[in-house]
Amino acid sequence: KYTMFESIKEQLGAFLYGIYEVIPVAWLSVFDYRELELLLCGVSVIDVQEWKKFTHYLGRYNNRHEVIRWFWELIEDASPPERARFLQFCTGTSRVPANGGFEQL
């Protein structure tokens, strides 16, 4: 308890003050910690089929192009952590938005 709260009491207070300036306490209180994490961080499971569906290609590239097929093979064969790292590299976040998935990226 000391490590989680008392040792960082000042920093935690400043953090909460900042959060409550943006989001009223009453709004936050309707969520449990899992729902709040989902809203703030997004979905941790990466659905490759959804990713493909909402990917837009430019120029001569399309979903039938050989290089694009190789790319999707690589993504499909990747482990979940590897997919998350690649998504982080491309978008700046390793998670998919909770409010609409890849369609929102």
JSON list of C-alpha atoms in Angstrom, two decimals, residues 2-97:
[
{"chain": "A", "resi": 2, "resn": "TYR", "atom": "CA", "xyz": [2.82, 2.40, 0.83]},
{"chain": "A", "resi": 3, "resn": "THR", "atom": "CA", "xyz": [4.58, 1.79, -2.49]},
{"chain": "A", "resi": 4, "resn": "MET", "atom": "CA", "xyz": [1.41, 2.19, -4.56]},
{"chain": "A", "resi": 5, "resn": "PHE", "atom": "CA", "xyz": [-0.07, 5.24, -2.85]},
{"chain": "A", "resi": 6, "resn": "GLU", "atom": "CA", "xyz": [1.84, 6.87, -0.01]},
{"chain": "A", "resi": 7, "resn": "SER", "atom": "CA", "xyz": [5.27, 6.97, -1.64]},
{"chain": "A", "resi": 8, "resn": "ILE", "atom": "CA", "xyz": [3.88, 8.81, -4.68]},
{"chain": "A", "resi": 9, "resn": "LYS", "atom": "CA", "xyz": [1.08, 10.73, -2.99]},
{"chain": "A", "resi": 10, "resn": "GLU", "atom": "CA", "xyz": [2.19, 14.12, -4.34]},
{"chain": "A", "resi": 11, "resn": "GLN", "atom": "CA", "xyz": [2.65, 12.89, -7.91]},
{"chain": "A", "resi": 12, "resn": "LEU", "atom": "CA", "xyz": [-0.63, 10.96, -7.83]},
{"chain": "A", "resi": 13, "resn": "GLY", "atom": "CA", "xyz": [-2.43, 14.04, -6.53]},
{"chain": "A", "resi": 14, "resn": "ALA", "atom": "CA", "xyz": [-1.03, 16.18, -9.36]},
{"chain": "A", "resi": 15, "resn": "PHE", "atom": "CA", "xyz": [-1.95, 13.51, -11.91]},
{"chain": "A", "resi": 16, "resn": "LEU", "atom": "CA", "xyz": [-5.53, 13.23, -10.64]},
{"chain": "A", "resi": 17, "resn": "TYR", "atom": "CA", "xyz": [-5.88, 17.01, -10.50]},
{"chain": "A", "resi": 18, "resn": "GLY", "atom": "CA", "xyz": [-4.91, 17.18, -14.18]},
{"chain": "A", "resi": 19, "resn": "ILE", "atom": "CA", "xyz": [-7.27, 14.37, -15.16]},
{"chain": "A", "resi": 20, "resn": "TYR", "atom": "CA", "xyz": [-10.16, 15.92, -13.27]},
{"chain": "A", "resi": 21, "resn": "GLU", "atom": "CA", "xyz": [-9.53, 19.25, -15.00]},
{"chain": "A", "resi": 22, "resn": "VAL", "atom": "CA", "xyz": [-10.24, 17.54, -18.32]},
{"chain": "A", "resi": 23, "resn": "ILE", "atom": "CA", "xyz": [-12.72, 14.83, -17.33]},
{"chain": "A", "resi": 24, "resn": "PRO", "atom": "CA", "xyz": [-15.14, 15.44, -14.46]},
{"chain": "A", "resi": 25, "resn": "VAL", "atom": "CA", "xyz": [-14.97, 12.94, -11.60]},
{"chain": "A", "resi": 26, "resn": "ALA", "atom": "CA", "xyz": [-18.66, 12.08, -12.10]},
{"chain": "A", "resi": 27, "resn": "TRP", "atom": "CA", "xyz": [-17.94, 10.91, -15.64]},
{"chain": "A", "resi": 28, "resn": "LEU", "atom": "CA", "xyz": [-15.00, 8.76, -14.58]},
{"chain": "A", "resi": 29, "resn": "SER", "atom": "CA", "xyz": [-16.86, 7.17, -11.69]},
{"chain": "A", "resi": 30, "resn": "VAL", "atom": "CA", "xyz": [-19.22, 5.28, -14.03]},
{"chain": "A", "resi": 31, "resn": "PHE", "atom": "CA", "xyz": [-16.32, 3.14, -15.34]},
{"chain": "A", "resi": 32, "resn": "ASP", "atom": "CA", "xyz": [-14.48, 0.36, -13.59]},
{"chain": "A", "resi": 33, "resn": "TYR", "atom": "CA", "xyz": [-10.71, 0.09, -14.10]},
{"chain": "A", "resi": 34, "resn": "ARG", "atom": "CA", "xyz": [-11.03, -2.35, -17.04]},
{"chain": "A", "resi": 35, "resn": "GLU", "atom": "CA", "xyz": [-13.47, -0.13, -18.93]},
{"chain": "A", "resi": 36, "resn": "LEU", "atom": "CA", "xyz": [-11.33, 2.93, -18.28]},
{"chain": "A", "resi": 37, "resn": "GLU", "atom": "CA", "xyz": [-8.22, 1.12, -19.52]},
{"chain": "A", "resi": 38, "resn": "LEU", "atom": "CA", "xyz": [-10.07, 0.10, -22.69]},
{"chain": "A", "resi": 39, "resn": "LEU", "atom": "CA", "xyz": [-11.20, 3.68, -23.34]},
{"chain": "A", "resi": 40, "resn": "LEU", "atom": "CA", "xyz": [-7.75, 5.15, -22.69]},
{"chain": "A", "resi": 41, "resn": "CYS", "atom": "CA", "xyz": [-5.57, 2.46, -24.25]},
{"chain": "A", "resi": 42, "resn": "GLY", "atom": "CA", "xyz": [-7.72, 0.75, -26.87]},
{"chain": "A", "resi": 43, "resn": "VAL", "atom": "CA", "xyz": [-8.08, -2.92, -27.73]},
{"chain": "A", "resi": 44, "resn": "SER", "atom": "CA", "xyz": [-5.02, -5.11, -27.21]},
{"chain": "A", "resi": 45, "resn": "VAL", "atom": "CA", "xyz": [-6.09, -7.89, -29.62]},
{"chain": "A", "resi": 46, "resn": "ILE", "atom": "CA", "xyz": [-5.22, -7.11, -33.24]},
{"chain": "A", "resi": 47, "resn": "ASP", "atom": "CA", "xyz": [-7.72, -8.49, -35.75]},
{"chain": "A", "resi": 48, "resn": "VAL", "atom": "CA", "xyz": [-5.73, -8.91, -38.97]},
{"chain": "A", "resi": 49, "resn": "GLN", "atom": "CA", "xyz": [-8.86, -9.34, -41.10]},
{"chain": "A", "resi": 50, "resn": "GLU", "atom": "CA", "xyz": [-10.22, -6.01, -39.84]},
{"chain": "A", "resi": 51, "resn": "TRP", "atom": "CA", "xyz": [-6.80, -4.44, -40.41]},
{"chain": "A", "resi": 52, "resn": "LYS", "atom": "CA", "xyz": [-6.89, -5.64, -44.04]},
{"chain": "A", "resi": 53, "resn": "LYS", "atom": "CA", "xyz": [-10.46, -4.44, -44.53]},
{"chain": "A", "resi": 54, "resn": "PHE", "atom": "CA", "xyz": [-9.68, -0.87, -43.51]},
{"chain": "A", "resi": 55, "resn": "THR", "atom": "CA", "xyz": [-6.27, -0.54, -45.18]},
{"chain": "A", "resi": 56, "resn": "HIS", "atom": "CA", "xyz": [-6.18, 1.99, -48.01]},
{"chain": "A", "resi": 57, "resn": "TYR", "atom": "CA", "xyz": [-3.65, 1.51, -50.82]},
{"chain": "A", "resi": 58, "resn": "LEU", "atom": "CA", "xyz": [-2.17, 4.23, -53.00]},
{"chain": "A", "resi": 59, "resn": "GLY", "atom": "CA", "xyz": [-0.87, 4.30, -56.54]},
{"chain": "A", "resi": 60, "resn": "ARG", "atom": "CA", "xyz": [-0.51, 0.99, -58.30]},
{"chain": "A", "resi": 61, "resn": "TYR", "atom": "CA", "xyz": [-0.90, -1.00, -55.07]},
{"chain": "A", "resi": 62, "resn": "ASN", "atom": "CA", "xyz": [-4.03, -2.93, -54.15]},
{"chain": "A", "resi": 63, "resn": "ASN", "atom": "CA", "xyz": [-4.83, -6.00, -52.08]},
{"chain": "A", "resi": 64, "resn": "ARG", "atom": "CA", "xyz": [-3.94, -8.28, -55.01]},
{"chain": "A", "resi": 65, "resn": "HIS", "atom": "CA", "xyz": [-0.46, -6.82, -55.59]},
{"chain": "A", "resi": 66, "resn": "GLU", "atom": "CA", "xyz": [2.31, -9.34, -54.91]},
{"chain": "A", "resi": 67, "resn": "VAL", "atom": "CA", "xyz": [4.15, -7.11, -52.42]},
{"chain": "A", "resi": 68, "resn": "ILE", "atom": "CA", "xyz": [0.92, -6.45, -50.52]},
{"chain": "A", "resi": 69, "resn": "ARG", "atom": "CA", "xyz": [0.18, -10.18, -50.35]},
{"chain": "A", "resi": 70, "resn": "TRP", "atom": "CA", "xyz": [3.70, -10.77, -48.96]},
{"chain": "A", "resi": 71, "resn": "PHE", "atom": "CA", "xyz": [3.12, -8.03, -46.40]},
{"chain": "A", "resi": 72, "resn": "TRP", "atom": "CA", "xyz": [-0.13, -9.62, -45.16]},
{"chain": "A", "resi": 73, "resn": "GLU", "atom": "CA", "xyz": [1.51, -13.07, -45.03]},
{"chain": "A", "resi": 74, "resn": "LEU", "atom": "CA", "xyz": [4.21, -11.59, -42.84]},
{"chain": "A", "resi": 75, "resn": "ILE", "atom": "CA", "xyz": [1.64, -9.91, -40.55]},
{"chain": "A", "resi": 76, "resn": "GLU", "atom": "CA", "xyz": [-0.48, -13.08, -40.32]},
{"chain": "A", "resi": 77, "resn": "ASP", "atom": "CA", "xyz": [2.58, -15.17, -39.42]},
{"chain": "A", "resi": 78, "resn": "ALA", "atom": "CA", "xyz": [3.77, -12.65, -36.81]},
{"chain": "A", "resi": 79, "resn": "SER", "atom": "CA", "xyz": [3.19, -13.26, -33.12]},
{"chain": "A", "resi": 80, "resn": "PRO", "atom": "CA", "xyz": [0.77, -10.94, -31.29]},
{"chain": "A", "resi": 81, "resn": "PRO", "atom": "CA", "xyz": [3.66, -8.97, -29.70]},
{"chain": "A", "resi": 82, "resn": "GLU", "atom": "CA", "xyz": [5.31, -8.57, -33.12]},
{"chain": "A", "resi": 83, "resn": "ARG", "atom": "CA", "xyz": [2.04, -7.30, -34.61]},
{"chain": "A", "resi": 84, "resn": "ALA", "atom": "CA", "xyz": [1.67, -4.85, -31.73]},
{"chain": "A", "resi": 85, "resn": "ARG", "atom": "CA", "xyz": [5.23, -3.56, -32.24]},
{"chain": "A", "resi": 86, "resn": "PHE", "atom": "CA", "xyz": [4.64, -3.10, -35.98]},
{"chain": "A", "resi": 87, "resn": "LEU", "atom": "CA", "xyz": [1.36, -1.30, -35.32]},
{"chain": "A", "resi": 88, "resn": "GLN", "atom": "CA", "xyz": [3.21, 0.93, -32.82]},
{"chain": "A", "resi": 89, "resn": "PHE", "atom": "CA", "xyz": [5.84, 1.71, -35.47]},
{"chain": "A", "resi": 90, "resn": "CYS", "atom": "CA", "xyz": [3.19, 2.63, -38.07]},
{"chain": "A", "resi": 91, "resn": "THR", "atom": "CA", "xyz": [0.66, 4.49, -35.95]},
{"chain": "A", "resi": 92, "resn": "GLY", "atom": "CA", "xyz": [2.33, 5.48, -32.68]},
{"chain": "A", "resi": 93, "resn": "THR", "atom": "CA", "xyz": [0.16, 3.11, -30.64]},
{"chain": "A", "resi": 94, "resn": "SER", "atom": "CA", "xyz": [0.32, -0.65, -30.14]},
{"chain": "A", "resi": 95, "resn": "ARG", "atom": "CA", "xyz": [-3.41, -0.92, -29.61]},
{"chain": "A", "resi": 96, "resn": "VAL", "atom": "CA", "xyz": [-6.45, -0.58, -31.81]},
{"chain": "A", "resi": 97, "resn": "PRO", "atom": "CA", "xyz": [-8.90, 2.23, -30.92]}
]
